[in-house]
Short mmCIF file of C-alpha atoms (C1' of nucleotides) in Angstrom, two decimals:
data_model
loop_
_atom_site.label_atom_id
_atom_site.label_comp_id
_atom_site.label_asym_id
_atom_site.label_seq_id
_atom_site.Cartn_x
_atom_site.Cartn_y
_atom_site.Cartn_z
CA UNK E 1 131.67 105.71 172.20
CA UNK E 2 130.62 109.20 171.39
CA UNK E 3 132.88 110.82 173.92
CA UNK E 4 136.46 110.93 172.74
CA UNK E 5 137.80 111.89 176.12
CA UNK E 6 140.45 109.21 176.01
CA UNK E 7 143.72 109.93 174.33
CA UNK E 8 145.19 113.14 173.12
CA UNK E 9 143.72 112.30 169.80
CA UNK E 10 145.74 114.30 167.36
CA UNK E 11 148.34 116.92 166.95
CA UNK E 12 146.53 119.98 168.18
CA UNK E 13 146.42 122.88 165.77
CA UNK E 14 147.46 125.10 168.61
CA UNK E 15 151.05 124.06 169.22
CA UNK E 16 151.05 122.42 172.60
CA UNK E 17 153.18 123.20 175.60
CA UNK E 18 155.75 120.70 174.40
CA UNK E 19 158.37 123.38 174.23
CA UNK E 20 157.34 124.89 177.53
CA UNK E 21 160.71 124.79 179.28
CA UNK E 22 162.36 126.10 176.15
CA UNK E 23 161.91 129.66 177.28
CA UNK E 24 164.50 130.59 179.83
CA UNK E 25 163.31 132.74 182.68
CA UNK E 26 165.84 135.29 181.75
CA UNK E 27 163.95 136.63 178.78
CA UNK E 28 160.21 136.16 179.03
CA UNK E 29 159.59 139.05 176.69
CA UNK E 30 161.97 137.79 174.07
CA UNK E 31 160.49 134.33 174.47
CA UNK E 32 157.09 135.49 173.31
CA UNK E 33 158.55 136.57 170.01
CA UNK E 34 158.79 133.36 168.05
CA UNK E 35 159.37 129.80 169.18
CA UNK E 36 157.53 129.99 172.46
CA UNK E 37 154.16 130.83 170.93
CA UNK E 38 152.72 128.14 173.13
CA UNK E 39 150.44 129.71 175.68
CA UNK E 40 148.75 126.65 177.04
CA UNK E 41 145.21 126.57 175.57
CA UNK E 42 142.30 127.08 177.86
CA UNK E 43 140.46 124.10 179.23
CA UNK E 44 137.17 124.94 177.55
CA UNK E 45 138.92 125.34 174.21
CA UNK E 46 140.33 121.84 174.47
CA UNK E 47 136.93 120.49 175.43
CA UNK E 48 135.26 122.22 172.50
CA UNK E 49 137.87 120.96 170.11
CA UNK E 50 137.11 117.39 171.05
CA UNK E 51 133.39 117.98 170.88
CA UNK E 52 133.79 119.34 167.39
CA UNK E 53 135.80 116.35 166.21
CA UNK E 54 133.25 113.93 167.63
CA UNK E 55 130.32 115.81 166.15
CA UNK E 56 132.01 116.11 162.77
CA UNK E 57 132.76 112.41 162.75
CA UNK E 58 129.10 111.60 163.22
CA UNK E 59 127.98 114.16 160.68
CA UNK E 60 130.46 112.99 158.05
CA UNK E 61 129.30 109.42 158.42
CA UNK E 62 125.73 110.53 158.03
CA UNK E 63 125.94 113.19 155.32
CA UNK E 64 129.34 112.61 153.80
CA UNK E 65 132.21 115.02 154.02
CA UNK E 66 130.06 117.79 152.55
CA UNK E 67 127.94 117.97 155.69
CA UNK E 68 126.94 121.55 156.55
CA UNK E 69 129.41 122.94 159.04
CA UNK E 70 126.72 124.78 160.90
CA UNK E 71 125.13 121.40 161.49
CA UNK E 72 128.39 120.13 162.92
CA UNK E 73 128.53 123.13 165.21
CA UNK E 74 124.96 122.61 166.29
CA UNK E 75 125.62 118.98 167.19
CA UNK E 76 128.72 119.95 169.08
CA UNK E 77 126.61 122.39 171.07
CA UNK E 78 128.74 125.38 170.15
CA UNK E 79 128.49 128.42 167.91
CA UNK E 80 129.69 128.21 164.35
CA UNK E 81 132.32 130.86 164.95
CA UNK E 82 133.98 128.57 167.45
CA UNK E 83 134.20 125.87 164.86
CA UNK E 84 135.85 128.15 162.34
CA UNK E 85 138.24 129.38 164.98
CA UNK E 86 139.46 125.84 165.63
CA UNK E 87 139.44 124.66 162.02
CA UNK E 88 139.78 127.50 159.53
CA UNK E 89 138.28 125.61 156.63
CA UNK E 90 136.52 122.38 155.78
CA UNK E 91 139.62 120.64 154.51
CA UNK E 92 141.38 121.15 157.79
CA UNK E 93 138.44 119.75 159.70
CA UNK E 94 138.17 116.72 157.45
CA UNK E 95 141.86 116.12 157.79
CA UNK E 96 141.71 116.09 161.57
CA UNK E 97 138.59 113.97 161.71
CA UNK E 98 140.21 111.34 159.51
CA UNK E 99 143.38 111.42 161.57
CA UNK E 100 141.44 111.22 164.82
CA UNK E 101 139.34 108.32 163.63
CA UNK E 102 142.24 106.42 162.09
CA UNK E 103 144.20 106.56 165.30
CA UNK E 104 141.30 105.47 167.45
CA UNK E 105 140.43 102.55 165.20
CA UNK E 106 144.04 101.46 165.01
CA UNK E 107 144.22 101.57 168.78
CA UNK E 108 141.16 99.39 169.06
CA UNK E 109 142.69 96.89 166.63
CA UNK E 110 145.83 96.66 168.73
CA UNK E 111 143.80 96.31 171.91
CA UNK E 112 141.77 93.48 170.43
CA UNK E 113 144.90 91.73 169.29
CA UNK E 114 146.59 92.08 172.65
CA UNK E 115 143.70 91.24 174.93
CA UNK E 116 141.75 88.50 173.17
CA UNK E 117 143.36 85.08 173.31
CA UNK E 118 141.18 83.68 170.53
CA UNK E 119 142.05 85.01 167.09
CA UNK E 120 138.49 85.03 165.83
CA UNK E 121 137.21 86.68 168.98
CA UNK E 122 139.80 89.38 168.42
CA UNK E 123 138.53 89.94 164.92
CA UNK E 124 134.96 90.20 166.16
CA UNK E 125 135.87 92.58 168.90
CA UNK E 126 137.76 94.80 166.50
CA UNK E 127 134.92 94.81 164.00
CA UNK E 128 132.27 95.81 166.47
CA UNK E 129 134.39 98.44 168.12
CA UNK E 130 135.44 99.93 164.79
CA UNK E 131 131.75 100.37 164.04
CA UNK E 132 131.32 102.18 167.33
CA UNK E 133 134.29 104.35 166.48
CA UNK E 134 132.54 105.30 163.26
CA UNK E 135 135.08 103.93 160.87
CA UNK E 136 132.81 105.18 158.11
CA UNK E 137 134.22 108.62 158.83
CA UNK E 138 137.32 107.53 156.94
CA UNK E 139 135.48 107.52 153.64
CA UNK E 140 136.12 111.21 152.93
CA UNK E 141 139.71 110.06 152.53
CA UNK E 142 138.70 108.56 149.22
CA UNK E 143 137.17 111.77 147.95
CA UNK E 144 138.67 113.90 145.29
CA UNK E 145 140.65 116.76 146.74
CA UNK E 146 141.79 114.97 149.86
CA UNK E 147 145.46 115.06 150.73
CA UNK E 148 145.98 111.36 151.28
CA UNK E 149 149.73 111.68 151.44
CA UNK E 150 150.04 114.01 154.37
CA UNK E 151 152.78 112.64 156.65
CA UNK E 152 150.56 112.46 159.74
CA UNK E 153 147.92 110.53 157.87
CA UNK E 154 150.38 108.28 156.17
CA UNK E 155 151.81 107.23 159.49
CA UNK E 156 148.43 106.67 161.08
CA UNK E 157 147.16 104.76 158.08
CA UNK E 158 150.20 102.54 157.95
CA UNK E 159 149.79 101.72 161.61
CA UNK E 160 146.13 100.87 161.08
CA UNK E 161 146.89 98.74 158.05
CA UNK E 162 149.52 96.80 159.92
CA UNK E 163 147.24 96.15 162.87
CA UNK E 164 144.39 94.93 160.71
CA UNK E 165 146.57 92.74 158.55
CA UNK E 166 148.05 91.20 161.67
CA UNK E 167 144.59 90.56 163.06
CA UNK E 168 143.49 88.82 159.90
CA UNK E 169 146.70 86.87 159.53
CA UNK E 170 146.35 85.55 163.04
CA UNK E 171 142.85 84.34 162.26
CA UNK E 172 143.96 82.71 159.07
CA UNK E 173 146.91 80.96 160.64
CA UNK E 174 144.76 79.63 163.40
CA UNK E 175 142.50 78.20 160.72
CA UNK E 176 139.55 80.19 162.00
CA UNK E 177 139.19 82.65 159.12
CA UNK E 178 138.66 81.69 155.50
CA UNK E 179 141.66 82.38 153.35
CA UNK E 180 140.03 84.04 150.38
CA UNK E 181 139.36 87.45 151.87
CA UNK E 182 141.57 90.47 152.24
CA UNK E 183 141.74 93.31 154.72
CA UNK E 184 140.06 95.53 152.15
CA UNK E 185 137.04 93.27 152.09
CA UNK E 186 136.68 93.59 155.82
CA UNK E 187 137.14 97.35 155.86
CA UNK E 188 134.72 98.03 153.05
CA UNK E 189 131.95 95.82 154.37
CA UNK E 190 132.53 97.19 157.84
CA UNK E 191 132.16 100.76 156.64
CA UNK E 192 129.06 99.94 154.69
CA UNK E 193 127.24 98.00 157.36
CA UNK E 194 127.94 100.52 160.08
CA UNK E 195 126.67 103.48 158.09
CA UNK E 196 123.17 104.79 158.63
CA UNK E 197 120.76 104.24 155.77
CA UNK E 198 120.59 107.45 153.76
CA UNK E 199 117.94 109.94 154.67
CA UNK E 200 117.36 108.26 157.98
CA UNK E 201 118.90 109.76 161.01
CA UNK E 202 115.69 108.34 162.38
CA UNK E 203 116.00 104.71 163.18
CA UNK E 204 118.98 103.78 165.20
CA UNK E 205 121.67 102.35 163.07
CA UNK E 206 123.49 100.64 165.86
CA UNK E 207 120.65 98.33 166.64
CA UNK E 208 120.99 96.69 163.25
CA UNK E 209 124.62 97.35 162.45
CA UNK E 210 125.94 94.99 165.06
CA UNK E 211 123.55 92.24 164.02
CA UNK E 212 124.60 92.48 160.43
CA UNK E 213 128.27 92.77 161.23
CA UNK E 214 127.94 89.60 163.24
CA UNK E 215 126.29 87.85 160.33
CA UNK E 216 129.08 89.04 158.08
CA UNK E 217 131.67 87.80 160.55
CA UNK E 218 129.95 84.43 160.58
CA UNK E 219 130.49 84.39 156.85
CA UNK E 220 134.20 84.99 157.34
CA UNK E 221 134.72 81.89 159.44
CA UNK E 222 136.53 78.89 158.14
CA UNK E 223 135.57 76.61 156.59
CA UNK E 224 134.27 78.72 153.73
CA UNK E 225 130.68 77.96 152.86
CA UNK E 226 130.87 79.20 149.28
CA UNK E 227 133.17 80.39 146.58
CA UNK E 228 133.52 84.14 146.26
CA UNK E 229 133.35 86.05 143.00
CA UNK E 230 136.23 88.36 142.11
CA UNK E 231 139.45 88.55 144.04
CA UNK E 232 140.34 89.55 147.57
CA UNK E 233 140.42 93.30 148.20
CA UNK E 234 143.63 94.54 149.67
CA UNK E 235 144.05 97.78 151.54
CA UNK E 236 145.91 99.20 148.57
CA UNK E 237 142.76 98.78 146.53
CA UNK E 238 141.21 101.33 148.84
CA UNK E 239 143.85 104.01 148.85
CA UNK E 240 144.82 103.90 145.20
CA UNK E 241 141.72 104.56 143.19
CA UNK E 242 142.65 106.67 140.21
CA UNK E 243 139.78 109.14 140.39
CA UNK N 1 111.41 116.51 149.33
CA UNK N 2 111.63 119.87 150.94
CA UNK N 3 108.45 121.14 149.43
CA UNK N 4 105.25 119.53 150.64
CA UNK N 5 103.73 119.43 147.22
CA UNK N 6 103.18 115.79 147.93
CA UNK N 7 99.52 115.81 147.13
CA UNK N 8 99.42 115.05 143.45
CA UNK N 9 102.57 112.98 143.30
CA UNK N 10 100.36 110.25 142.01
CA UNK N 11 99.17 111.25 138.62
CA UNK N 12 101.26 109.61 135.91
CA UNK N 13 102.89 112.39 133.92
CA UNK N 14 102.40 110.58 130.67
CA UNK N 15 98.87 109.23 130.55
CA UNK N 16 99.32 105.93 128.81
CA UNK N 17 97.35 104.59 125.92
CA UNK N 18 94.93 102.90 128.29
CA UNK N 19 92.10 105.03 127.01
CA UNK N 20 93.25 104.85 123.43
CA UNK N 21 90.03 103.57 121.82
CA UNK N 22 88.07 106.11 123.81
CA UNK N 23 88.20 108.60 120.97
CA UNK N 24 85.72 107.68 118.27
CA UNK N 25 86.80 108.52 114.76
CA UNK N 26 83.71 110.59 114.28
CA UNK N 27 84.86 113.52 116.33
CA UNK N 28 88.61 113.81 116.63
CA UNK N 29 88.40 117.53 117.27
CA UNK N 30 85.82 117.21 119.98
CA UNK N 31 87.75 114.32 121.43
CA UNK N 32 90.79 116.46 122.04
CA UNK N 33 88.79 118.64 124.36
CA UNK N 34 88.80 116.60 127.52
CA UNK N 35 88.77 112.89 128.21
CA UNK N 36 90.65 111.49 125.26
CA UNK N 37 93.93 113.22 125.97
CA UNK N 38 95.75 110.00 125.13
CA UNK N 39 97.61 110.49 121.89
CA UNK N 40 100.00 107.57 121.94
CA UNK N 41 103.39 108.94 122.99
CA UNK N 42 106.21 108.94 120.52
CA UNK N 43 108.75 106.14 120.57
CA UNK N 44 111.67 108.35 121.53
CA UNK N 45 109.69 109.83 124.41
CA UNK N 46 109.12 106.37 125.81
CA UNK N 47 112.78 105.54 125.39
CA UNK N 48 113.82 108.72 127.16
CA UNK N 49 111.43 108.08 129.99
CA UNK N 50 113.07 104.76 130.71
CA UNK N 51 116.53 106.20 130.42
CA UNK N 52 115.61 108.83 132.95
CA UNK N 53 114.28 106.27 135.40
CA UNK N 54 117.41 104.17 135.08
CA UNK N 55 119.72 107.15 135.44
CA UNK N 56 117.79 108.50 138.40
CA UNK N 57 117.92 105.12 140.08
CA UNK N 58 121.70 105.10 139.85
CA UNK N 59 122.02 108.69 140.95
CA UNK N 60 119.71 108.22 143.94
CA UNK N 61 121.71 105.24 145.11
CA UNK N 62 124.87 107.25 144.83
CA UNK N 63 123.87 110.69 146.10
CA UNK N 64 120.61 110.03 147.87
CA UNK N 65 117.28 111.35 146.74
CA UNK N 66 118.63 114.89 146.74
CA UNK N 67 120.85 114.18 143.75
CA UNK N 68 121.05 117.16 141.37
CA UNK N 69 118.48 116.69 138.64
CA UNK N 70 120.81 118.11 136.05
CA UNK N 71 123.17 115.29 136.93
CA UNK N 72 120.39 112.78 136.36
CA UNK N 73 119.70 114.33 132.97
CA UNK N 74 123.37 114.26 132.09
CA UNK N 75 123.63 110.56 132.92
CA UNK N 76 120.52 109.83 130.93
CA UNK N 77 122.14 111.58 127.99
CA UNK N 78 119.31 114.07 127.57
CA UNK N 79 118.72 117.76 128.25
CA UNK N 80 117.34 118.85 131.56
CA UNK N 81 114.21 120.23 129.98
CA UNK N 82 113.29 116.76 128.82
CA UNK N 83 113.55 115.50 132.35
CA UNK N 84 111.23 118.19 133.67
CA UNK N 85 108.80 117.53 130.85
CA UNK N 86 108.49 113.88 131.91
CA UNK N 87 108.55 114.46 135.66
CA UNK N 88 107.40 117.92 136.66
CA UNK N 89 109.12 117.90 140.02
CA UNK N 90 111.50 115.91 142.13
CA UNK N 91 108.81 114.22 144.19
CA UNK N 92 107.20 112.79 141.10
CA UNK N 93 110.49 111.45 139.86
CA UNK N 94 111.33 109.88 143.20
CA UNK N 95 107.91 108.32 143.33
CA UNK N 96 108.30 106.68 139.96
CA UNK N 97 111.85 105.53 140.61
CA UNK N 98 110.75 103.83 143.81
CA UNK N 99 107.80 102.23 142.08
CA UNK N 100 109.90 101.09 139.15
CA UNK N 101 112.57 99.61 141.39
CA UNK N 102 110.13 97.95 143.75
CA UNK N 103 108.40 96.18 140.91
CA UNK N 104 111.61 95.00 139.32
CA UNK N 105 113.01 93.68 142.59
CA UNK N 106 109.75 91.93 143.42
CA UNK N 107 109.78 90.34 140.00
CA UNK N 108 113.28 89.05 140.55
CA UNK N 109 112.25 87.61 143.91
CA UNK N 110 109.38 85.72 142.31
CA UNK N 111 111.61 84.50 139.50
CA UNK N 112 114.18 83.21 141.97
CA UNK N 113 111.48 81.44 143.93
CA UNK N 114 109.96 79.86 140.88
CA UNK N 115 113.07 78.83 139.04
CA UNK N 116 115.51 77.70 141.71
CA UNK N 117 114.78 74.30 143.19
CA UNK N 118 117.09 74.81 146.17
CA UNK N 119 115.74 77.30 148.71
CA UNK N 120 119.11 78.70 149.63
CA UNK N 121 120.12 79.05 146.02
CA UNK N 122 116.95 81.02 145.47
CA UNK N 123 117.84 83.35 148.29
CA UNK N 124 121.31 83.87 146.86
CA UNK N 125 120.01 84.51 143.41
CA UNK N 126 117.51 87.04 144.69
CA UNK N 127 120.12 88.82 146.78
CA UNK N 128 122.57 89.24 143.96
CA UNK N 129 119.99 90.28 141.45
CA UNK N 130 118.43 92.79 143.84
CA UNK N 131 121.85 94.37 144.12
CA UNK N 132 122.02 94.60 140.35
CA UNK N 133 118.57 96.15 140.32
CA UNK N 134 119.88 98.79 142.71
CA UNK N 135 117.59 98.06 145.59
CA UNK N 136 119.33 100.88 147.41
CA UNK N 137 117.18 103.20 145.32
CA UNK N 138 114.31 102.34 147.64
CA UNK N 139 115.91 104.22 150.51
CA UNK N 140 114.36 107.57 149.58
CA UNK N 141 111.14 105.88 150.62
CA UNK N 142 112.28 106.27 154.20
CA UNK N 143 112.92 109.97 153.86
CA UNK N 144 110.81 112.64 155.42
CA UNK N 145 108.28 113.99 152.97
CA UNK N 146 107.78 110.80 151.02
CA UNK N 147 104.24 109.63 150.38
CA UNK N 148 104.66 106.05 151.51
CA UNK N 149 100.98 105.32 151.45
CA UNK N 150 100.29 105.98 147.81
CA UNK N 151 98.11 103.14 146.49
CA UNK N 152 100.48 102.18 143.67
CA UNK N 153 103.39 101.97 146.06
CA UNK N 154 101.45 100.19 148.72
CA UNK N 155 100.52 97.46 146.27
CA UNK N 156 104.02 97.10 144.92
CA UNK N 157 105.53 97.08 148.38
CA UNK N 158 103.11 94.48 149.63
CA UNK N 159 103.94 92.26 146.70
CA UNK N 160 107.64 92.65 147.35
CA UNK N 161 107.24 91.96 151.05
CA UNK N 162 105.28 88.83 150.37
CA UNK N 163 107.82 87.50 147.90
CA UNK N 164 110.76 88.10 150.21
CA UNK N 165 109.03 86.63 153.23
CA UNK N 166 108.15 83.56 151.19
CA UNK N 167 111.72 83.24 150.05
CA UNK N 168 113.05 83.39 153.58
CA UNK N 169 110.38 81.10 154.96
CA UNK N 170 111.23 78.49 152.36
CA UNK N 171 114.86 78.63 153.38
CA UNK N 172 114.00 78.37 157.04
CA UNK N 173 111.64 75.46 156.57
CA UNK N 174 114.22 73.61 154.55
CA UNK N 175 116.59 74.09 157.46
CA UNK N 176 119.03 75.97 155.28
CA UNK N 177 118.65 79.45 156.75
CA UNK N 178 119.17 80.34 160.38
CA UNK N 179 115.96 81.14 162.19
CA UNK N 180 117.00 84.28 164.03
CA UNK N 181 116.91 86.72 161.15
CA UNK N 182 114.05 88.65 159.60
CA UNK N 183 113.36 89.97 156.14
CA UNK N 184 114.29 93.42 157.36
CA UNK N 185 117.77 92.21 158.24
CA UNK N 186 118.24 90.95 154.73
CA UNK N 187 116.90 94.07 153.06
CA UNK N 188 118.92 96.48 155.16
CA UNK N 189 122.21 94.66 154.78
CA UNK N 190 121.51 94.19 151.10
CA UNK N 191 120.94 97.89 150.59
CA UNK N 192 124.04 98.78 152.54
CA UNK N 193 126.42 96.36 150.89
CA UNK N 194 125.29 97.16 147.38
CA UNK N 195 125.69 100.91 147.77
CA UNK N 196 128.81 102.63 146.54
CA UNK N 197 131.10 104.00 149.18
CA UNK N 198 130.40 107.71 149.57
CA UNK N 199 132.43 110.12 147.53
CA UNK N 200 133.57 107.35 145.25
CA UNK N 201 131.89 106.96 141.96
CA UNK N 202 135.38 105.88 141.15
CA UNK N 203 136.00 102.32 142.07
CA UNK N 204 133.46 99.91 140.84
CA UNK N 205 131.10 98.95 143.56
CA UNK N 206 129.89 95.80 141.92
CA UNK N 207 133.24 94.13 142.04
CA UNK N 208 133.13 94.13 145.83
CA UNK N 209 129.42 94.19 146.46
CA UNK N 210 128.84 90.67 145.24
CA UNK N 211 131.76 89.32 147.25
CA UNK N 212 130.48 90.88 150.42
CA UNK N 213 126.91 89.88 149.78
CA UNK N 214 128.09 86.34 149.36
CA UNK N 215 129.94 86.50 152.65
CA UNK N 216 126.83 87.84 154.31
CA UNK N 217 124.76 85.06 152.78
CA UNK N 218 127.22 82.55 154.13
CA UNK N 219 126.51 84.02 157.53
CA UNK N 220 122.80 83.45 157.02
CA UNK N 221 123.17 79.71 156.54
CA UNK N 222 122.06 77.24 159.14
CA UNK N 223 123.44 76.20 161.48
CA UNK N 224 124.04 79.60 163.02
CA UNK N 225 127.65 80.19 163.94
CA UNK N 226 126.95 82.79 166.59
CA UNK N 227 124.30 84.45 168.63
CA UNK N 228 123.04 87.76 167.31
CA UNK N 229 122.55 90.89 169.37
CA UNK N 230 119.16 92.58 169.32
CA UNK N 231 116.11 91.12 167.69
CA UNK N 232 115.21 90.21 164.13
CA UNK N 233 114.28 93.15 161.91
CA UNK N 234 110.92 92.81 160.22
CA UNK N 235 109.83 94.69 157.15
CA UNK N 236 107.52 96.77 159.30
CA UNK N 237 110.56 98.05 161.13
CA UNK N 238 111.58 99.61 157.85
CA UNK N 239 108.38 101.33 156.86
CA UNK N 240 107.37 102.57 160.27
CA UNK N 241 110.14 104.75 161.58
CA UNK N 242 108.59 107.65 163.48
CA UNK N 243 110.94 110.35 162.21
"C1'" DA P 1 138.28 138.93 194.53
"C1'" DC P 2 139.86 141.25 190.50
"C1'" DC P 3 141.56 142.04 185.78
"C1'" DG P 4 143.18 141.08 181.13
"C1'" DA P 5 142.89 138.32 177.51
"C1'" DA P 6 141.30 134.40 175.33
"C1'" DA P 7 137.27 132.25 173.79
"C1'" DC P 8 132.44 132.26 172.71
"C1'" DG P 9 127.74 133.00 170.22
"C1'" DG P 10 124.55 135.04 167.13
"C1'" DG P 11 123.51 137.43 163.13
"C1'" DG P 12 124.18 138.62 158.39
"C1'" DA P 13 126.56 139.67 153.68
"C1'" DG P 14 128.38 137.31 149.88
"C1'" DA P 15 128.85 133.39 146.92
"C1'" DC P 16 127.74 129.05 145.15
"C1'" DG P 17 124.87 125.67 143.16
"C1'" DG P 18 120.24 123.80 142.04
"C1'" DT P 19 115.75 124.38 140.03
"C1'" DC P 20 112.86 125.39 136.52
"C1'" DC P 21 111.36 128.14 132.38
"C1'" DC P 22 111.78 130.02 127.64
"C1'" DC P 23 112.51 129.59 122.80
"C1'" DG P 24 114.50 127.94 118.45
"C1'" DC P 25 115.67 123.37 116.38
"C1'" DT P 26 115.17 118.37 115.39
"C1'" DT P 27 112.78 114.15 114.67
"C1'" DG P 28 109.23 110.78 114.59
"C1'" DG P 29 104.77 109.44 112.52
"C1'" DC P 30 101.04 109.68 109.12
"C1'" DG Q 1 106.64 115.90 102.80
"C1'" DC Q 2 104.30 118.06 106.45
"C1'" DC Q 3 103.68 119.42 111.18
"C1'" DA Q 4 103.35 118.89 115.72
"C1'" DA Q 5 105.34 116.50 119.56
"C1'" DG Q 6 109.53 116.29 121.51
"C1'" DC Q 7 114.20 117.92 122.36
"C1'" DG Q 8 118.45 120.75 124.07
"C1'" DG Q 9 120.94 124.64 125.78
"C1'" DG Q 10 121.16 128.88 128.23
"C1'" DG Q 11 119.97 131.80 131.93
"C1'" DA Q 12 117.12 134.15 135.83
"C1'" DC Q 13 115.54 133.23 140.38
"C1'" DC Q 14 116.20 131.45 144.91
"C1'" DG Q 15 117.44 128.76 148.77
"C1'" DT Q 16 121.49 127.34 151.28
"C1'" DC Q 17 126.11 127.26 153.01
"C1'" DT Q 18 130.25 129.65 154.19
"C1'" DC Q 19 132.74 132.71 156.75
"C1'" DC Q 20 133.39 137.23 159.12
"C1'" DC Q 21 132.29 140.94 162.59
"C1'" DC Q 22 131.58 142.51 167.15
"C1'" DG Q 23 129.56 142.58 171.79
"C1'" DT Q 24 129.52 139.37 175.73
"C1'" DT Q 25 131.08 135.65 178.68
"C1'" DT Q 26 134.48 132.81 181.01
"C1'" DC Q 27 138.97 131.21 182.22
"C1'" DG Q 28 143.16 131.54 184.79
"C1'" DG Q 29 146.67 133.98 187.17
"C1'" DT Q 30 147.82 137.15 191.02
#
DNA sequence: ACCGAAACGGGGAGACGGTCCCCGCTTGGC
DNA sequence: GCCAAGCGGGGACCGTCTCCCCGTTTCGGT
């Protein structure tokens, strides 16, 4: 859960070796001039990059997106200079953490949908694994200066939205999920319940988070046991927010 | 919080009129020397004191107990000097906010218990009104330097604990609340769901909070719809926490 | 095994933001 | 109508975070 060793999480800031064969042998010197600025990054640099993203994700969930960067570096077990070398400023780091997390959560939604035959079981599996993936790290996206409309993010967010909506729709159609809730309701409550209580790195969040998520999920089952105040929260309700 | 000035956090900054008749008319000058320092506070001072407590409660829920004090003053609609005059340092303010909130939440628990015939309805009423009372403002109590054992707080906390336990026990005995949850589970989830999402003073928390609380409450009903991981959280689990 | 270059870590200057005090003005209360 | 308690704004101090500099280590190719 804490080790993001799985996929090639995001577009690396150091342009990857994608264009490797682009440089013809004939002119290695000329190749180094412009397009072929892709000297495959060192193994330890890649490892550190992933450690930083994982550490930042935890720290952002705990302290918000204003978490001290030196603290992030400390948790990642690296020097602060290394952090700044990989991500020149805070905005860049936040951007990549959000992207990283969005993609991982979306992947877990698709996996749940594909692998669980029961629609409600799929919803449960997604919910618990999104908590483990620290979906709360997406909250900085709602903050003021964040570039919500960056193409990379837009794509990732759309994919996530689609997966979650599908998951919920399946549950509703199977008559297993009450009809008066929206994907926004799930995402908000999920973020809230999986966050550590403020000022308390101390007692382990996870022990309680999964209990309370399960209780919440029990409340989502059909038939509904009560009437809800207000109206269902859609995912648009989350991204819009007019400051 | 950072400064261990904790010692005197107790003394009420504005000695109330408790000792009002202590000053005999015969010697008003002599009276001002020591014991009778209880000149009934002015009406506007009392009003400001309450505004500060209310504003601080909101700010602490939103930013944690490290919220900028100038921000608290701004929300209270007063100058910062007035804030410091009422509460000489942050610890004192936090102390009084926690006390204030604890007492109000406990009162609402007792009211729910006394006035609602149905045990589950009482639990619902308490839950929603605790959210309105910003129970999340009690979280600073879990922070590092906080003097949890101050007599005033201890009494208030005990009263709150007793009321909540009674509320839950009534629900359990009536067979309306599942048996595998503790008061700690309720209080934690309640705090979490009623908190604003970080970095977002923007979209109104309350609109969603009550929906999600209601969903959570639906999950608390008997019969239980699932088996919970871990074990029930007691209220001791909340106050202990060994840093 | 060796070498060059890429990557790393620690320490510190600068800047930002929060705390808290000082002093002239306003307002409540007798 | 008096006067003292209470108020508000502005600013100096100070702790903290950011970000850069430079000597050292480690990777990866030959």
